[in-house]
Tab-separated table of C-alpha atoms and ligand atoms in Angstrom:
chain	number	residue	atom	x	y	z
A	798	MET	CA	176.091	108.214	143.774
A	799	ARG	CA	177.184	108.903	140.190
A	800	ARG	CA	175.733	106.646	137.522
A	801	LYS	CA	178.554	105.232	135.450
A	802	LEU	CA	178.930	106.033	131.769
A	803	VAL	CA	180.631	103.881	129.156
A	804	ALA	CA	181.229	105.495	125.768
A	805	GLY	CA	182.569	103.745	122.699
A	806	ASN	CA	184.789	105.793	120.399
A	807	TRP	CA	184.760	103.954	117.106
A	808	LYS	CA	187.331	106.350	115.630
A	809	MET	CA	187.687	105.916	111.831
A	810	HIS	CA	186.642	102.287	111.697
A	811	GLY	CA	183.839	100.248	110.237
A	812	SER	CA	181.412	100.173	107.363
A	813	ARG	CA	177.646	100.525	107.121
A	814	ALA	CA	177.306	96.766	107.458
A	815	SER	CA	179.696	96.357	110.392
A	816	SER	CA	178.174	99.365	112.166
A	817	ALA	CA	174.686	97.925	111.888
A	818	GLU	CA	175.887	94.595	113.254
A	819	LEU	CA	177.715	96.245	116.147
A	820	LEU	CA	174.700	98.373	117.093
A	821	ALA	CA	172.440	95.324	116.941
A	822	GLY	CA	174.771	93.466	119.304
A	823	ILE	CA	174.861	96.377	121.740
A	824	THR	CA	171.099	96.878	121.826
A	825	ALA	CA	170.414	93.131	122.099
A	826	ALA	CA	172.374	92.982	125.360
A	827	ARG	CA	170.234	95.608	127.122
A	828	PRO	CA	169.464	96.459	129.839
A	829	TYR	CA	172.667	97.914	131.266
A	830	ASP	CA	173.331	99.192	134.767
A	831	CYS	CA	175.199	102.193	133.353
A	832	ASP	CA	174.639	104.816	130.671
A	833	VAL	CA	175.914	103.589	127.309
A	834	VAL	CA	176.945	105.814	124.405
A	835	VAL	CA	178.443	105.102	120.991
A	836	CYS	CA	180.428	107.830	119.224
A	837	VAL	CA	180.234	106.811	115.603
A	838	PRO	CA	181.824	108.277	112.457
A	839	PHE	CA	179.737	111.135	110.993
A	840	PRO	CA	178.448	109.234	107.926
A	841	TYR	CA	176.886	106.573	110.149
A	842	LEU	CA	175.053	108.947	112.480
A	843	SER	CA	171.699	108.811	110.762
A	844	GLU	CA	171.689	105.036	110.704
A	845	ALA	CA	172.781	104.898	114.341
A	846	ALA	CA	169.925	107.233	115.224
A	847	VAL	CA	167.448	104.901	113.530
A	848	ALA	CA	168.964	101.725	114.994
A	849	LEU	CA	169.051	103.125	118.540
A	850	ALA	CA	165.764	105.037	118.527
A	851	GLY	CA	163.557	103.803	121.322
A	852	SER	CA	166.499	102.294	123.218
A	853	ASP	CA	168.370	103.921	126.071
A	854	VAL	CA	171.688	103.586	124.244
A	855	ARG	CA	172.727	107.096	123.174
A	856	TRP	CA	174.754	108.121	120.177
A	857	GLY	CA	177.227	110.876	119.593
A	858	ALA	CA	180.073	112.143	117.444
A	859	GLN	CA	183.840	112.246	117.775
A	860	ASP	CA	184.374	115.938	117.083
A	861	CYS	CA	182.546	119.104	116.069
A	862	SER	CA	183.378	122.533	114.723
A	863	ALA	CA	183.869	125.428	117.107
A	864	PHE	CA	181.558	127.393	114.781
A	865	GLU	CA	177.848	126.899	114.390
A	866	GLN	CA	177.690	127.454	110.638
A	867	GLY	CA	179.496	129.115	107.811
A	868	ALA	CA	182.200	128.655	105.205
A	869	TYR	CA	184.221	125.968	107.005
A	870	THR	CA	184.729	123.293	104.379
A	871	GLY	CA	184.773	119.786	105.757
A	872	GLU	CA	183.656	120.756	109.256
A	873	VAL	CA	180.552	119.453	111.017
A	874	SER	CA	178.481	121.763	113.191
A	875	VAL	CA	177.017	120.855	116.527
A	876	LEU	CA	173.669	122.051	115.153
A	877	MET	CA	173.894	119.224	112.639
A	878	LEU	CA	174.769	116.774	115.394
A	879	ALA	CA	171.788	117.941	117.438
A	880	ASP	CA	169.643	117.559	114.320
A	881	PHE	CA	170.584	113.883	114.280
A	882	GLY	CA	169.720	113.465	117.949
A	883	CYS	CA	173.309	113.335	119.216
A	884	ARG	CA	173.512	113.709	122.980
A	885	TYR	CA	177.293	113.623	123.226
A	886	VAL	CA	180.347	114.773	121.316
A	887	ILE	CA	183.974	113.972	122.083
A	888	VAL	CA	186.184	117.069	121.978
A	889	GLY	CA	189.929	117.377	122.434
A	890	HIS	CA	190.787	113.754	121.811
A	891	SER	CA	194.574	113.429	121.800
A	892	GLU	CA	194.429	112.301	118.184
A	893	ARG	CA	192.791	115.645	117.296
A	894	ARG	CA	195.256	117.567	119.445
A	895	GLN	CA	198.196	115.707	117.895
A	896	TYR	CA	197.253	115.283	114.217
A	897	HIS	CA	195.127	118.393	113.798
A	898	ALA	CA	197.059	120.716	116.106
A	899	GLU	CA	194.023	121.504	118.243
A	900	SER	CA	194.869	123.933	121.014
A	901	ASP	CA	193.465	123.934	124.548
A	902	GLN	CA	191.408	127.003	123.651
A	903	LEU	CA	189.967	125.480	120.485
A	904	VAL	CA	188.931	122.414	122.487
A	905	ALA	CA	187.313	124.683	125.067
A	906	ASP	CA	185.461	126.606	122.336
A	907	LYS	CA	184.123	123.345	120.907
A	908	ALA	CA	182.920	122.277	124.346
A	909	LYS	CA	181.151	125.605	124.747
A	910	VAL	CA	179.346	125.495	121.422
A	911	ALA	CA	178.257	121.911	122.123
A	912	LEU	CA	176.809	122.723	125.531
A	913	ALA	CA	175.028	125.761	124.148
A	914	ARG	CA	173.102	123.409	121.848
A	915	GLY	CA	172.361	120.781	124.466
A	916	VAL	CA	175.023	118.306	123.357
A	917	THR	CA	177.215	117.091	126.219
A	918	PRO	CA	180.925	117.421	125.453
A	919	ILE	CA	183.196	114.586	126.536
A	920	VAL	CA	186.373	116.621	127.018
A	921	CYS	CA	189.573	114.583	126.743
A	922	VAL	CA	192.754	115.413	128.602
A	923	GLY	CA	195.948	113.425	129.017
A	924	GLU	CA	199.718	113.511	128.967
A	925	THR	CA	202.192	111.914	126.564
A	926	LEU	CA	204.755	109.379	127.722
A	927	ALA	CA	207.514	111.999	127.556
A	928	GLN	CA	205.458	114.356	129.703
A	929	ARG	CA	204.778	111.612	132.269
A	930	GLU	CA	208.437	110.674	132.415
A	931	ALA	CA	209.348	114.332	132.874
A	932	GLY	CA	206.985	114.531	135.854
A	933	GLU	CA	204.628	116.882	134.007
A	934	THR	CA	201.399	114.872	134.142
A	935	GLU	CA	199.686	117.065	136.715
A	936	ALA	CA	200.659	120.329	135.017
A	937	VAL	CA	199.554	119.104	131.587
A	938	VAL	CA	196.118	117.801	132.539
A	939	LYS	CA	195.448	120.811	134.762
A	940	ARG	CA	196.342	123.205	131.959
A	941	GLN	CA	194.100	121.339	129.506
A	942	LEU	CA	191.157	121.255	131.908
A	943	SER	CA	191.604	124.796	133.086
A	944	ALA	CA	191.067	126.206	129.569
A	945	VAL	CA	187.708	124.436	129.427
A	946	ILE	CA	186.671	125.434	132.947
A	947	HIS	CA	187.362	129.080	132.225
A	948	THR	CA	185.571	129.060	128.902
A	949	LEU	CA	182.491	127.221	130.155
A	950	GLY	CA	182.140	129.240	133.347
A	951	HIS	CA	179.136	128.211	135.413
A	952	CYS	CA	178.229	125.532	132.792
A	953	ALA	CA	181.444	123.594	133.448
A	954	SER	CA	179.590	121.093	135.625
A	955	GLU	CA	177.622	119.919	132.583
A	956	MET	CA	180.590	118.440	130.736
A	957	VAL	CA	181.982	114.939	131.022
A	958	VAL	CA	185.768	114.737	131.394
A	959	ALA	CA	187.813	111.831	130.040
A	960	TYR	CA	191.353	111.233	131.242
A	961	GLU	CA	193.185	109.461	128.454
A	962	PRO	CA	196.940	109.133	128.928
A	963	VAL	CA	198.316	109.227	125.385
A	964	TRP	CA	200.776	106.418	126.153
A	965	ALA	CA	197.875	104.102	126.996
A	966	ILE	CA	195.797	104.726	123.856
A	967	GLY	CA	195.819	101.793	121.470
A	968	THR	CA	199.014	100.464	122.995
A	969	GLY	CA	197.675	97.717	125.228
A	970	ARG	CA	199.484	99.493	128.053
A	971	THR	CA	196.725	100.521	130.459
A	972	ALA	CA	197.288	102.899	133.332
A	973	THR	CA	197.036	100.917	136.546
A	974	PRO	CA	193.855	101.625	138.489
A	975	GLU	CA	196.003	103.499	141.027
A	976	GLN	CA	197.732	105.633	138.376
A	977	ALA	CA	194.385	106.506	136.792
A	978	GLN	CA	192.730	107.221	140.138
A	979	ALA	CA	195.565	109.535	141.136
A	980	VAL	CA	194.979	111.721	138.081
A	981	HIS	CA	191.189	111.531	138.445
A	982	ALA	CA	191.512	112.741	142.016
A	983	LEU	CA	193.548	115.727	140.805
A	984	LEU	CA	190.957	116.529	138.161
A	985	ARG	CA	188.120	116.202	140.673
A	986	ALA	CA	189.916	118.585	143.030
A	987	GLN	CA	190.364	121.083	140.213
A	988	LEU	CA	186.677	120.810	139.352
A	989	ARG	CA	185.692	121.232	143.020
A	990	ALA	CA	187.509	124.543	143.062
A	991	ALA	CA	185.488	125.609	140.014
A	992	THR	CA	181.984	124.324	140.648
A	993	PRO	CA	179.895	123.111	143.595
A	994	GLN	CA	178.607	120.350	141.283
A	995	ALA	CA	182.000	118.641	140.906
A	996	ASP	CA	180.994	115.606	142.923
A	997	HIS	CA	178.138	114.954	140.496
A	998	MET	CA	180.336	115.130	137.408
A	999	ARG	CA	181.448	112.046	135.569
A	1000	LEU	CA	185.152	111.493	134.948
A	1001	LEU	CA	185.919	108.701	132.495
A	1002	TYR	CA	189.160	106.808	132.012
A	1003	GLY	CA	190.301	105.850	128.514
A	1004	GLY	CA	193.323	103.984	127.204
A	1005	SER	CA	193.427	100.235	126.519
A	1006	VAL	CA	190.342	99.493	128.599
A	1007	LYS	CA	189.385	95.861	128.011
A	1008	ALA	CA	186.857	93.453	129.458
A	1009	ASP	CA	189.467	92.048	131.840
A	1010	ASN	CA	190.711	95.332	133.329
A	1011	ALA	CA	187.527	97.421	133.272
A	1012	ALA	CA	186.108	96.347	136.637
A	1013	ALA	CA	189.290	97.241	138.551
A	1014	LEU	CA	189.454	100.655	136.890
A	1015	PHE	CA	185.755	101.367	137.427
A	1016	ALA	CA	186.054	100.392	141.100
A	1017	GLN	CA	188.233	103.430	141.801
A	1018	PRO	CA	186.404	106.179	143.690
A	1019	ASP	CA	186.854	108.911	141.068
A	1020	ILE	CA	186.528	106.785	137.925
A	1021	ASP	CA	182.948	106.981	136.709
A	1022	GLY	CA	183.211	104.900	133.571
A	1023	GLY	CA	185.279	104.633	130.434
A	1024	LEU	CA	185.947	105.938	126.960
A	1025	ILE	CA	186.660	102.837	124.938
A	1026	GLY	CA	188.488	102.678	121.612
A	1027	GLY	CA	189.525	99.330	120.158
A	1028	ALA	CA	187.373	97.235	122.457
A	1029	SER	CA	184.249	99.159	121.430
A	1030	LEU	CA	184.410	97.716	117.909
A	1031	LYS	CA	183.312	94.226	118.894
A	1032	ALA	CA	179.896	93.949	120.499
A	1033	SER	CA	180.811	91.167	122.925
A	1034	ASP	CA	183.886	93.052	124.196
A	1035	PHE	CA	182.048	96.355	124.534
A	1036	VAL	CA	179.076	94.712	126.245
A	1037	ALA	CA	181.428	93.009	128.710
A	1038	ILE	CA	182.967	96.385	129.575
A	1039	CYS	CA	179.505	97.908	130.030
A	1040	ARG	CA	178.632	95.029	132.372
A	1041	ALA	CA	181.673	95.896	134.474
A	1042	ALA	CA	180.237	99.364	135.075
A	1043	ARG	CA	177.640	99.337	137.829
B	1228	13P	P1	191.906	102.351	123.065
B	1228	13P	O1	190.799	101.836	123.952
B	1228	13P	O2	191.930	101.678	121.726
B	1228	13P	O3	193.207	102.385	123.759
B	1228	13P	O4	191.535	103.883	122.716
B	1228	13P	C1	191.179	104.732	123.748
B	1228	13P	C2	190.655	105.975	123.173
B	1228	13P	O5	191.378	106.728	122.541
B	1228	13P	C3	189.227	106.261	123.331
B	1228	13P	O6	188.923	107.565	122.970
């Protein structure tokens, strides 16, 4: 039985004050029957670490450099994330792939450097609307995942995978539980071919997950939790989604 995981991706939202309030709301609602993670903007990591210390709510980041240190202006190293107690880092979010031209191999390299420093990468894959309509969903997500599987080798089982169809992100248009499950089943099969641990790996769904659709998504056999954007910015909404994961 896989324990479910719900991760909030705050993206580029919030302030010190609103972050503190959100974290207080999330910790006040403990305990949860799932693992709960918040991926906060870099400047708020140290305060998240203080606010969440001693709780079982984990914190993480939304990206990292593929390099450990050096002359990479503006980048943040996974060593720095580990220094702040981060347990997770999102890599390959479609917004990074789209707006920062991140390639499958760069995403894979980021996942590798994270794992090497004990930070679990949440590797995002997902197709655009045009790709879905062209019948390319399977080929796209398989290509994205395969780069990571090959780069991580025998460590591949230690990542978390998030299926986030681009057309469902921030649009209010959620994949139906059946659509999401179909892709999760494909990803699980691909992972099974790569590692004997595939059935222990957690595959998250992301894209317009809300309190009222979370339970149906999480009830699917290969959906092990969610990666939550907009609905992770309000404590009551995020807590309700976490409650749906059991
Ligand atoms: P929304 O939940 O706002 O659709 O965002 C999903 C997402 O991109 C999480 O990483």
